[in-house]
Coordinates of C-alpha atoms in Angstrom, one line a residue:
M13 CA 16.3 29.9 86.2
V14 CA 19.2 28.1 87.8
C15 CA 20.2 28.6 91.4
L16 CA 23.5 27.5 93.0
F17 CA 24.4 27.5 96.7
E18 CA 27.7 27.1 98.5
T19 CA 29.6 28.3 95.5
R20 CA 32.9 28.9 97.3
C21 CA 33.7 31.5 94.7
S22 CA 33.6 35.3 94.8
G23 CA 34.9 38.5 93.2
I24 CA 36.2 38.5 89.7
K25 CA 36.5 34.7 89.6
A26 CA 32.8 34.4 90.3
E27 CA 31.8 36.9 87.5
T28 CA 34.1 35.2 85.0
T29 CA 32.7 31.8 85.8
I30 CA 29.1 33.0 85.5
K31 CA 29.8 34.6 82.1
K32 CA 31.3 31.3 80.8
L33 CA 28.0 29.5 81.6
G34 CA 26.2 31.4 78.9
F35 CA 23.3 33.0 80.8
N36 CA 22.0 36.5 79.9
Y37 CA 21.4 37.8 83.4
Y38 CA 22.5 36.9 86.9
A39 CA 22.3 38.0 90.5
L40 CA 24.7 36.8 93.2
N41 CA 25.5 36.9 96.8
E42 CA 29.3 36.2 97.1
A43 CA 30.6 33.5 99.3
R44 CA 32.6 34.4 102.4
G45 CA 35.5 32.0 102.1
Y46 CA 34.0 28.5 102.1
V47 CA 30.7 29.6 103.7
G48 CA 27.6 30.8 101.8
G49 CA 27.2 32.0 98.3
I50 CA 24.0 32.3 96.2
W51 CA 24.0 32.4 92.4
A52 CA 20.8 33.0 90.4
L53 CA 21.2 32.7 86.6
W54 CA 18.5 33.2 84.0
N55 CA 17.9 34.0 80.3
K56 CA 16.1 36.8 78.6
E57 CA 12.9 34.7 78.4
I58 CA 12.4 35.2 82.1
K59 CA 11.5 38.8 83.2
A60 CA 13.1 38.8 86.7
T61 CA 14.3 41.7 88.8
C62 CA 16.3 41.3 92.0
I63 CA 14.6 43.6 94.6
H64 CA 16.4 42.5 97.7
N65 CA 19.9 41.0 98.2
H66 CA 20.5 39.5 101.6
E67 CA 23.4 37.3 102.7
Q68 CA 20.9 34.4 103.3
F69 CA 18.4 35.0 100.4
L70 CA 17.7 36.8 97.1
Q71 CA 14.3 38.2 96.5
F72 CA 13.1 38.5 92.9
E73 CA 10.0 40.0 91.3
I74 CA 8.9 37.8 88.3
Q75 CA 6.8 39.2 85.6
D76 CA 4.7 36.5 84.0
Q77 CA 2.6 37.4 80.9
E78 CA -0.2 35.1 81.9
K79 CA 0.0 35.0 85.7
G80 CA 1.1 38.5 86.4
K81 CA 3.7 39.5 89.1
W82 CA 4.9 37.1 91.8
N83 CA 7.9 37.0 94.1
L84 CA 10.6 34.4 94.3
F85 CA 12.8 33.9 97.4
V86 CA 16.0 31.9 96.7
I87 CA 17.1 30.9 100.2
Y88 CA 20.4 29.6 101.6
A89 CA 20.0 29.7 105.4
N90 CA 23.1 29.9 107.5
P91 CA 24.2 26.6 109.1
H92 CA 24.6 28.3 112.5
A93 CA 21.2 28.3 114.3
Q94 CA 21.6 31.7 115.9
I95 CA 22.4 33.5 112.6
R96 CA 19.7 31.5 110.8
D97 CA 17.0 32.5 113.3
S98 CA 17.6 36.1 112.5
V99 CA 16.4 35.8 108.9
W100 CA 13.0 34.2 109.5
P101 CA 11.3 37.4 110.9
L102 CA 12.7 39.4 107.9
I103 CA 11.2 36.9 105.4
E104 CA 8.0 36.8 107.4
S105 CA 7.6 40.6 107.1
K106 CA 7.8 40.2 103.3
C107 CA 5.2 37.5 103.2
S108 CA 2.5 39.7 104.8
N109 CA 1.2 41.0 101.5
N110 CA -1.2 39.2 99.1
I111 CA 1.4 38.8 96.3
P112 CA 1.9 35.2 95.1
L113 CA 5.3 34.0 96.4
L114 CA 7.5 31.0 96.2
L115 CA 10.3 30.2 98.7
A116 CA 12.9 27.6 97.6
G117 CA 16.3 26.6 98.6
D118 CA 18.4 25.1 101.4
F119 CA 16.6 26.1 104.7
N120 CA 19.1 24.1 106.9
E121 CA 16.2 23.2 109.1
I122 CA 13.7 20.3 109.4
A123 CA 10.0 20.7 110.3
S124 CA 9.5 17.4 112.0
I125 CA 11.5 14.4 113.4
S126 CA 10.3 12.3 110.4
E127 CA 12.5 14.5 108.2
Q128 CA 15.7 13.0 109.8
K129 CA 17.0 9.5 109.8
G130 CA 20.0 8.3 111.8
G131 CA 22.3 10.3 114.0
S132 CA 21.4 11.9 117.3
P133 CA 17.7 12.5 118.0
P134 CA 16.6 15.9 116.5
N135 CA 15.8 18.9 118.6
I136 CA 12.0 18.8 118.8
Q137 CA 11.7 22.4 119.9
R138 CA 13.6 23.6 116.8
C139 CA 11.3 21.4 114.6
N140 CA 8.2 22.9 116.2
K141 CA 9.6 26.4 115.9
F142 CA 10.3 26.1 112.2
Q143 CA 6.9 24.4 111.6
S144 CA 5.2 27.3 113.5
W145 CA 7.0 29.8 111.3
I146 CA 5.7 28.0 108.2
N147 CA 2.2 28.1 109.6
K148 CA 2.4 31.7 110.6
C149 CA 3.4 32.7 107.1
S150 CA 0.5 30.6 105.7
L151 CA 2.9 28.6 103.5
I152 CA 2.2 25.3 101.8
D153 CA 4.9 22.7 101.4
L154 CA 5.4 21.4 97.8
I155 CA 6.2 17.8 98.7
P156 CA 8.7 16.6 96.0
A157 CA 8.7 13.5 94.0
G158 CA 11.7 11.2 94.2
P159 CA 14.0 10.8 97.3
F160 CA 12.5 12.2 100.5
F161 CA 15.8 13.2 102.2
T162 CA 17.7 15.9 100.3
W163 CA 20.9 15.9 102.3
E164 CA 23.2 13.0 103.3
G165 CA 25.8 13.3 106.1
P166 CA 29.4 12.2 106.1
K167 CA 30.3 8.5 105.9
R168 CA 31.1 6.5 109.0
H169 CA 32.6 3.0 108.6
G170 CA 31.6 2.9 105.0
Q171 CA 27.9 3.8 105.7
R172 CA 25.9 6.9 105.4
K173 CA 25.3 8.1 108.9
L174 CA 22.7 10.9 108.7
F175 CA 19.9 11.8 106.3
K176 CA 17.9 15.1 106.5
R177 CA 15.3 17.0 104.4
L178 CA 17.0 20.4 104.4
D179 CA 15.9 21.5 100.9
R180 CA 12.3 22.3 100.2
A181 CA 9.9 24.6 98.3
L182 CA 7.2 26.6 100.1
C183 CA 4.5 28.8 98.5
N184 CA 1.5 30.7 99.7
Q185 CA -2.1 30.1 98.7
N186 CA -2.2 32.7 95.9
W187 CA 0.8 31.2 94.2
R188 CA -0.6 27.7 94.5
T189 CA -3.9 28.9 92.9
S190 CA -2.1 30.6 90.1
F191 CA 0.2 27.7 89.4
S192 CA -2.1 24.7 90.2
D193 CA 0.0 22.4 88.0
A194 CA 3.3 23.2 89.6
S195 CA 5.4 20.4 91.1
S196 CA 8.8 19.8 92.6
K197 CA 11.2 16.8 92.2
C198 CA 14.2 15.7 94.0
L199 CA 16.8 14.6 91.4
A200 CA 19.8 12.3 91.7
R201 CA 22.8 13.4 93.8
I202 CA 26.0 13.5 91.9
H203 CA 29.0 15.1 93.6
S204 CA 27.4 17.3 96.3
D205 CA 26.0 16.1 99.6
H206 CA 22.7 17.7 98.5
H207 CA 20.3 16.4 95.9
H208 CA 19.5 18.6 93.0
F209 CA 16.0 20.2 93.3
L210 CA 13.7 20.9 90.3
I211 CA 10.6 23.1 90.4
T212 CA 8.3 23.2 87.4
T213 CA 5.4 25.6 87.1
E214 CA 3.7 23.7 84.3
D215 CA 2.1 20.2 84.1
Q216 CA 4.8 17.7 83.1
N217 CA 2.2 15.0 82.3
Q218 CA 0.5 16.8 79.5
S219 CA -0.9 14.9 76.6
F220 CA 0.7 15.1 73.1
K221 CA -2.2 17.3 71.9
D222 CA -1.7 19.8 74.7
R223 CA 2.1 19.9 74.0
L224 CA 1.4 20.6 70.3
E225 CA -0.9 23.4 71.2
Q226 CA 1.8 25.0 73.4
L227 CA 4.3 24.5 70.6
Q228 CA 2.0 26.3 68.3
T229 CA 1.7 29.2 70.6
S230 CA 5.5 29.4 71.0
L231 CA 6.1 29.1 67.2
K232 CA 3.6 31.9 66.6
T233 CA 5.5 34.1 69.1
W234 CA 8.8 33.1 67.6
N235 CA 7.6 33.8 64.1
K236 CA 6.3 37.2 65.1
E237 CA 9.5 38.3 66.9
V238 CA 11.9 36.9 64.3
F239 CA 10.2 37.2 61.0
G240 CA 7.2 39.4 61.7
D241 CA 4.2 39.7 59.3
I242 CA 5.6 38.9 55.9
T243 CA 2.8 40.8 54.0
K244 CA 3.4 43.9 56.1
R245 CA 7.2 43.7 55.7
K246 CA 6.8 43.3 51.9
R247 CA 4.4 46.3 51.7
R248 CA 6.6 48.5 53.8
L249 CA 9.8 47.6 51.8
L250 CA 8.0 48.3 48.5
N251 CA 6.8 51.7 49.7
R252 CA 10.3 52.6 50.9
L253 CA 11.9 51.5 47.6
E254 CA 9.3 53.4 45.7
G255 CA 10.0 56.6 47.6
I256 CA 13.8 56.2 47.2
Q257 CA 13.5 55.6 43.5
I258 CA 11.3 58.7 43.1
S259 CA 13.9 60.8 45.0
L260 CA 16.8 59.4 42.9
D261 CA 14.9 60.3 39.7
R262 CA 14.9 63.9 40.8
K263 CA 18.4 64.1 42.2
Y264 CA 21.1 61.5 42.7
N265 CA 22.1 60.8 46.3
P266 CA 24.8 58.2 47.1
F267 CA 23.3 57.5 50.5
L268 CA 19.9 56.8 49.1
D269 CA 21.4 54.7 46.3
N270 CA 23.2 52.4 48.9
L271 CA 20.0 52.3 51.0
G272 CA 18.0 51.3 48.0
R273 CA 20.3 48.4 47.3
R274 CA 20.1 47.1 50.8
L275 CA 16.4 47.3 50.8
A276 CA 16.2 45.5 47.5
K277 CA 18.3 42.6 49.0
E278 CA 16.0 42.5 52.0
L279 CA 12.9 42.5 49.7
E280 CA 14.4 39.5 47.9
S281 CA 14.7 37.6 51.2
V282 CA 11.1 38.6 52.1
L283 CA 9.8 37.4 48.7
D284 CA 11.6 34.0 49.2
Q285 CA 9.9 33.7 52.6
E286 CA 6.5 34.5 51.1
E287 CA 7.1 31.9 48.3
A288 CA 8.1 29.2 50.9
L289 CA 5.0 30.1 53.0
W290 CA 2.5 29.6 50.1
F291 CA 4.4 26.6 48.9
Q292 CA 3.9 24.9 52.3
K293 CA 0.2 25.8 52.3
A294 CA -0.3 24.6 48.7
R295 CA 1.5 21.3 49.5
C296 CA 3.0 21.2 46.0
Q297 CA 5.5 18.4 45.0
W298 CA 7.7 20.7 43.0
I299 CA 8.8 24.3 42.8
R300 CA 10.6 26.1 40.0
D301 CA 13.7 28.3 40.9
G302 CA 12.9 31.9 40.6
D303 CA 9.2 31.4 40.0
R304 CA 7.3 33.6 42.5
N305 CA 3.8 33.2 40.9
T306 CA 2.0 33.3 44.3
R307 CA -1.3 33.3 42.4
Y308 CA -0.7 29.7 41.5
Y309 CA 0.0 28.8 45.1
H310 CA -3.2 30.6 46.2
T311 CA -5.2 28.5 43.7
K312 CA -3.6 25.3 44.9
T313 CA -4.3 26.1 48.6
I314 CA -7.9 26.9 47.8
S315 CA -8.3 23.6 45.9
H316 CA -6.9 21.7 48.8
R317 CA -9.4 23.3 51.1
R318 CA -12.2 22.3 48.8
R319 CA -10.7 18.7 48.7
N320 CA -11.1 18.4 52.4
K321 CA -14.9 18.5 52.1
I322 CA -17.1 15.4 51.6
L323 CA -19.6 16.2 48.9
M324 CA -20.8 12.6 48.1
L325 CA -20.5 9.3 49.9
K326 CA -21.4 5.7 48.8
N327 CA -23.3 3.8 51.4
N328 CA -23.3 0.0 52.1
S329 CA -26.0 -0.5 49.4
G330 CA -23.7 1.1 46.8
D331 CA -25.9 4.2 46.4
W332 CA -24.3 7.7 46.3
I333 CA -25.6 10.1 49.0
E334 CA -25.5 13.9 48.5
D335 CA -27.6 15.1 51.5
L336 CA -25.3 16.4 54.2
E337 CA -27.4 15.1 57.1
E338 CA -27.6 11.6 55.5
I339 CA -23.9 11.6 55.0
K340 CA -23.4 12.3 58.8
R341 CA -25.8 9.5 59.8
T342 CA -24.0 7.1 57.4
I343 CA -20.6 7.9 58.9
V344 CA -21.8 7.5 62.5
S345 CA -23.6 4.2 61.7
F346 CA -20.4 2.8 60.0
Y347 CA -18.1 3.5 62.9
K348 CA -20.7 2.3 65.5
E349 CA -20.8 -1.0 63.6
L350 CA -17.0 -1.1 63.3
F351 CA -16.2 -0.6 66.9
K352 CA -19.1 -2.3 68.6
E353 CA -18.3 -5.1 71.1
D354 CA -18.4 -8.6 69.8
L355 CA -20.6 -10.6 72.3
E356 CA -20.3 -13.9 70.6
Q357 CA -19.7 -16.6 73.1
R358 CA -16.6 -18.7 72.7
S359 CA -16.1 -22.1 74.2
I360 CA -12.9 -22.6 76.1
S361 CA -11.6 -26.2 76.6
F362 CA -9.0 -27.2 79.1
P363 CA -6.9 -30.4 78.9
V364 CA -8.0 -33.0 81.4
F365 CA -4.5 -34.6 81.5
G366 CA -1.0 -33.2 81.2
W367 CA -1.0 -30.5 83.8
P368 CA 2.4 -30.3 85.7
S369 CA 2.1 -31.3 89.3
I370 CA 4.2 -31.1 92.5
E371 CA 5.0 -34.2 94.4
T372 CA 4.3 -34.5 98.1
H373 CA 7.9 -34.5 99.2
E374 CA 8.6 -31.5 97.0
W375 CA 5.7 -29.6 98.5
E376 CA 6.9 -30.5 102.0
S377 CA 10.4 -29.3 101.1
I378 CA 9.1 -25.9 99.8
N379 CA 7.0 -25.3 102.9
S380 CA 9.6 -26.4 105.4
P381 CA 11.4 -23.7 107.5
F382 CA 15.0 -22.7 106.7
C383 CA 17.6 -24.6 108.7
P384 CA 21.0 -23.1 109.7
E385 CA 22.8 -25.6 107.4
E386 CA 20.8 -24.3 104.3
I387 CA 21.6 -20.7 105.2
K388 CA 25.3 -21.6 105.5
N389 CA 25.3 -23.3 102.1
V390 CA 23.7 -20.3 100.5
V391 CA 26.2 -17.9 102.0
F392 CA 29.2 -20.0 101.1
N393 CA 28.0 -20.3 97.5
I394 CA 28.2 -16.5 97.1
G395 CA 31.4 -15.2 95.5
G396 CA 34.0 -13.9 98.0
S397 CA 33.9 -10.4 96.4
K398 CA 30.1 -10.1 96.6
A399 CA 28.4 -8.1 99.3
L400 CA 25.5 -9.6 101.4
E401 CA 23.9 -6.4 102.9
S402 CA 24.4 -2.7 103.0
D403 CA 27.2 -3.0 105.6
G404 CA 29.9 -3.1 102.9
F405 CA 31.5 -6.4 104.0
P406 CA 32.2 -8.9 101.3
A407 CA 31.0 -12.5 101.5
S408 CA 34.6 -13.7 102.1
F409 CA 34.4 -12.0 105.5
Y410 CA 31.4 -14.2 106.5
H411 CA 33.2 -17.3 105.0
Q412 CA 36.2 -16.8 107.2
N413 CA 34.3 -15.7 110.4
W414 CA 31.3 -17.9 110.2
D415 CA 31.7 -19.3 113.7
T416 CA 31.4 -15.7 115.0
V417 CA 28.8 -14.2 112.8
G418 CA 26.8 -17.3 111.7
V419 CA 24.5 -17.3 114.7
R420 CA 23.7 -13.6 114.1
F421 CA 23.2 -14.0 110.4
K422 CA 20.5 -11.3 110.4
R423 CA 19.8 -9.2 113.5
S424 CA 16.5 -7.4 113.8
Q425 CA 17.0 -3.8 114.8
E426 CA 13.3 -3.1 115.4
V427 CA 10.4 -5.4 116.1
G428 CA 8.4 -3.4 113.6
K429 CA 4.7 -2.8 113.3
Y430 CA 1.6 -4.9 113.9
L431 CA -1.7 -3.8 112.5
G432 CA -0.2 -0.4 111.7
V433 CA 1.1 0.2 115.3
E434 CA 4.7 0.2 116.4
I435 CA 5.5 -2.5 118.9
I436 CA 7.2 -0.7 121.7
H437 CA 9.6 -2.3 124.2
G438 CA 10.5 -0.6 127.5
R439 CA 9.4 2.8 128.7
K440 CA 6.9 4.8 126.6
T441 CA 8.5 8.1 125.8
K442 CA 7.4 11.2 124.0
C443 CA 9.8 10.5 121.1
K444 CA 8.2 7.1 120.4
F445 CA 4.8 8.7 119.9
S446 CA 6.1 11.8 118.1
H447 CA 4.6 10.6 114.8
I448 CA 1.1 11.3 116.2
M449 CA 2.1 15.0 116.9
D450 CA 3.6 15.2 113.4
K451 CA 0.4 13.9 111.7
V452 CA -1.8 16.4 113.6
Q453 CA 0.6 19.2 112.9
N454 CA 0.9 18.4 109.2
R455 CA -2.9 18.1 108.8
L456 CA -3.4 21.5 110.5
A457 CA -0.7 23.0 108.4
G458 CA -2.7 22.1 105.2
W459 CA -5.7 24.0 106.5
K460 CA -4.8 27.6 107.2
A461 CA -6.6 29.0 110.2
N462 CA -7.1 32.4 108.7
C463 CA -9.1 30.9 105.8
L464 CA -11.7 29.1 108.0
S465 CA -14.4 30.3 110.3
M466 CA -14.6 29.3 114.0
A467 CA -17.3 26.7 113.2
E468 CA -15.2 25.2 110.4
R469 CA -12.1 25.0 112.6
A470 CA -14.0 23.3 115.4
T471 CA -15.5 20.8 112.9
L472 CA -12.0 20.0 111.5
I473 CA -10.6 19.4 115.0
Q474 CA -13.6 17.2 116.0
S475 CA -13.8 15.1 112.9
V476 CA -10.2 14.8 111.8
C477 CA -7.5 15.8 114.3
S478 CA -9.1 14.3 117.5
S479 CA -9.6 11.0 115.8
M480 CA -5.9 10.5 114.8
P481 CA -4.6 9.3 118.2
L482 CA -7.7 7.1 119.0
Y483 CA -6.3 3.9 117.4
H484 CA -3.1 4.1 119.5
M485 CA -5.1 4.9 122.6
Q486 CA -6.9 1.6 122.5
H487 CA -3.8 -0.3 123.7
N488 CA -1.3 2.3 124.9
M489 CA -1.5 4.8 127.7
L490 CA -0.1 7.9 125.9
P491 CA 2.4 10.1 127.8
K492 CA 0.9 13.2 129.2
S493 CA 3.4 15.3 127.2
V494 CA 2.1 13.9 123.9
I495 CA -1.6 14.5 124.8
N496 CA -0.8 18.0 126.1
Q497 CA 1.1 18.8 122.8
V498 CA -1.7 17.6 120.6
E499 CA -4.3 19.5 122.5
K500 CA -2.0 22.6 122.4
L501 CA -1.9 22.3 118.6
E502 CA -5.7 22.0 118.5
R503 CA -6.2 25.0 120.8
A504 CA -3.8 27.1 118.8
F505 CA -5.6 26.2 115.6
L506 CA -9.1 26.8 117.1
W507 CA -8.2 30.3 118.2
G508 CA -5.8 31.1 115.4
S509 CA -2.8 31.4 117.7
S510 CA 0.9 31.0 116.9
P511 CA 4.1 31.0 119.1
E512 CA 4.9 34.5 118.0
K513 CA 1.3 35.9 118.1
K514 CA -1.2 34.5 120.6
H515 CA -4.9 35.2 120.5
C516 CA -7.1 35.4 123.6
H517 CA -8.7 32.0 124.5
H518 CA -12.2 33.2 125.5
I519 CA -13.4 29.8 126.9
G520 CA -11.5 27.2 128.8
W521 CA -10.5 24.0 127.1
N522 CA -12.4 21.9 129.6
K523 CA -15.6 23.7 128.7
I524 CA -14.9 23.3 125.0
C525 CA -14.5 19.6 125.4
T526 CA -18.0 19.2 127.0
P527 CA -20.9 17.9 124.8
K528 CA -22.8 20.4 122.7
A529 CA -25.9 19.7 124.7
L530 CA -24.2 21.1 127.8
G531 CA -22.9 24.2 126.0
G532 CA -19.5 22.9 124.7
L533 CA -18.2 22.2 121.2
G534 CA -18.1 18.5 121.6
I535 CA -14.4 18.2 121.0
L536 CA -12.9 15.0 122.5
S537 CA -10.8 15.2 125.6
L538 CA -7.9 12.9 124.7
R539 CA -7.0 12.1 128.3
E540 CA -10.5 11.0 129.1
M541 CA -10.8 9.0 125.8
N542 CA -7.5 7.2 126.6
M543 CA -8.8 6.3 130.1
A544 CA -12.1 5.1 128.6
F545 CA -10.4 2.7 126.3
F546 CA -8.4 1.2 129.2
Y547 CA -11.6 0.9 131.2
K548 CA -13.1 -1.0 128.2
L549 CA -10.1 -3.4 128.2
A550 CA -10.5 -3.9 132.0
W551 CA -14.2 -4.7 131.5
Q552 CA -13.4 -7.2 128.8
L553 CA -10.9 -8.9 131.0
L554 CA -13.5 -9.4 133.7
T555 CA -16.4 -10.4 131.5
K556 CA -14.8 -12.2 128.5
E557 CA -12.1 -14.4 130.0
D558 CA -12.1 -16.7 127.0
N559 CA -10.9 -13.8 124.7
L560 CA -7.5 -13.9 126.4

């Protein structure tokens, strides 16, 4: 099935264009001017029925011979947030049943700030709202292979300004269980500002043997649908011809006469197919025109089957063996000897003289730091039309303006990471530690609360989620908003709550964070752990002055 969005085509022009594409069936939601438009195109091999046509999505019921029925949502969410928000409750109401379902398309929304690069900072509240909707529907994100960002914003001064992951595929647990080998892939972007998105329900890394087995099944189905059982067709045609000929002997009928001629031609074709079938099975090197002696081909086939058996075998001593068990042991022994590892030790000699060496002054030159003059020589040796970096400026620009840009040959935008932690300058804000919230949220999204017991949810929070911020707490005082948000996610997961449907919290969070010996669940209090790490640093400053 092929799905297209933002078609900018409607009415008769849309239907004419779809018919030219050569698909057997289609369902569409016409564009309104240059806004919207969803096309879904498929061939007769796919048993699909469109059961709901909405301006922002198409819902299909897919009938799979092996997996049974499942639902597909082809989604193009409206770019305007207010209109887009109205469709999520409608889709959520259709996700409440236990039918396997897959949602794919352009959601025009991101689930975390890590799904955007460049531009203005994303709206964290909208990210959390969309992620909460995914969790409430118990959906699993099919992370695609290939480029992570699926949409690229307009150019600014020759550079791409904004990258977002707007296109995605989501499925529920039943669909993921039925299609365990399914995967998604983000393909190359050609003309559109969106990347093409490919979803496959079968394993693409199958072995050659598995592919041949699938081909065999498809060929059998094709043979049955196109040719049918040749023996049954032959028997049926012979019976019909016999009946027609008996009727014509009694009384001539022009209709039966013409029908008999057509059946005779069809019988000729069936006999040719039967001859070709037995010719392939017999593996003959020749065939005579018009000779349909299938008895000969039967005999050849049986003789080939007998030829595939080993009746006698000569062993290493030159004796012929007829016993079947002895033949098996001889074959196994032969191949064990053939493929056994050769443990013979081989001497390896190295030349004492003749190894190339590096002189002392060459070694010092290699290890010496780059000086500004060397950098200038390298830049001026680059052709004037070549580009140095991704800024789009040719090397001639640097040649002519070296006095201005030479000192700032390469400016560091960020200090980077040290031991896996971002080196932060200035004030510690919630945005700088948002990756911690994203990690916790993504981990909890993979474990659906309604599939786990209370004890299992508490164990998951204690062993996995609460330990994620600990490394950052050892040297940073996390903002209260970050700690409150992480603990809010943990509380919601523990009690099975969501922003739209809150469950009663029977016990206060302070009581839950107390040790098990005192009646709590032993979940770490992040604020107290953060303070404990800083007390540890203060103690080390007082007792281990040499470690500074």
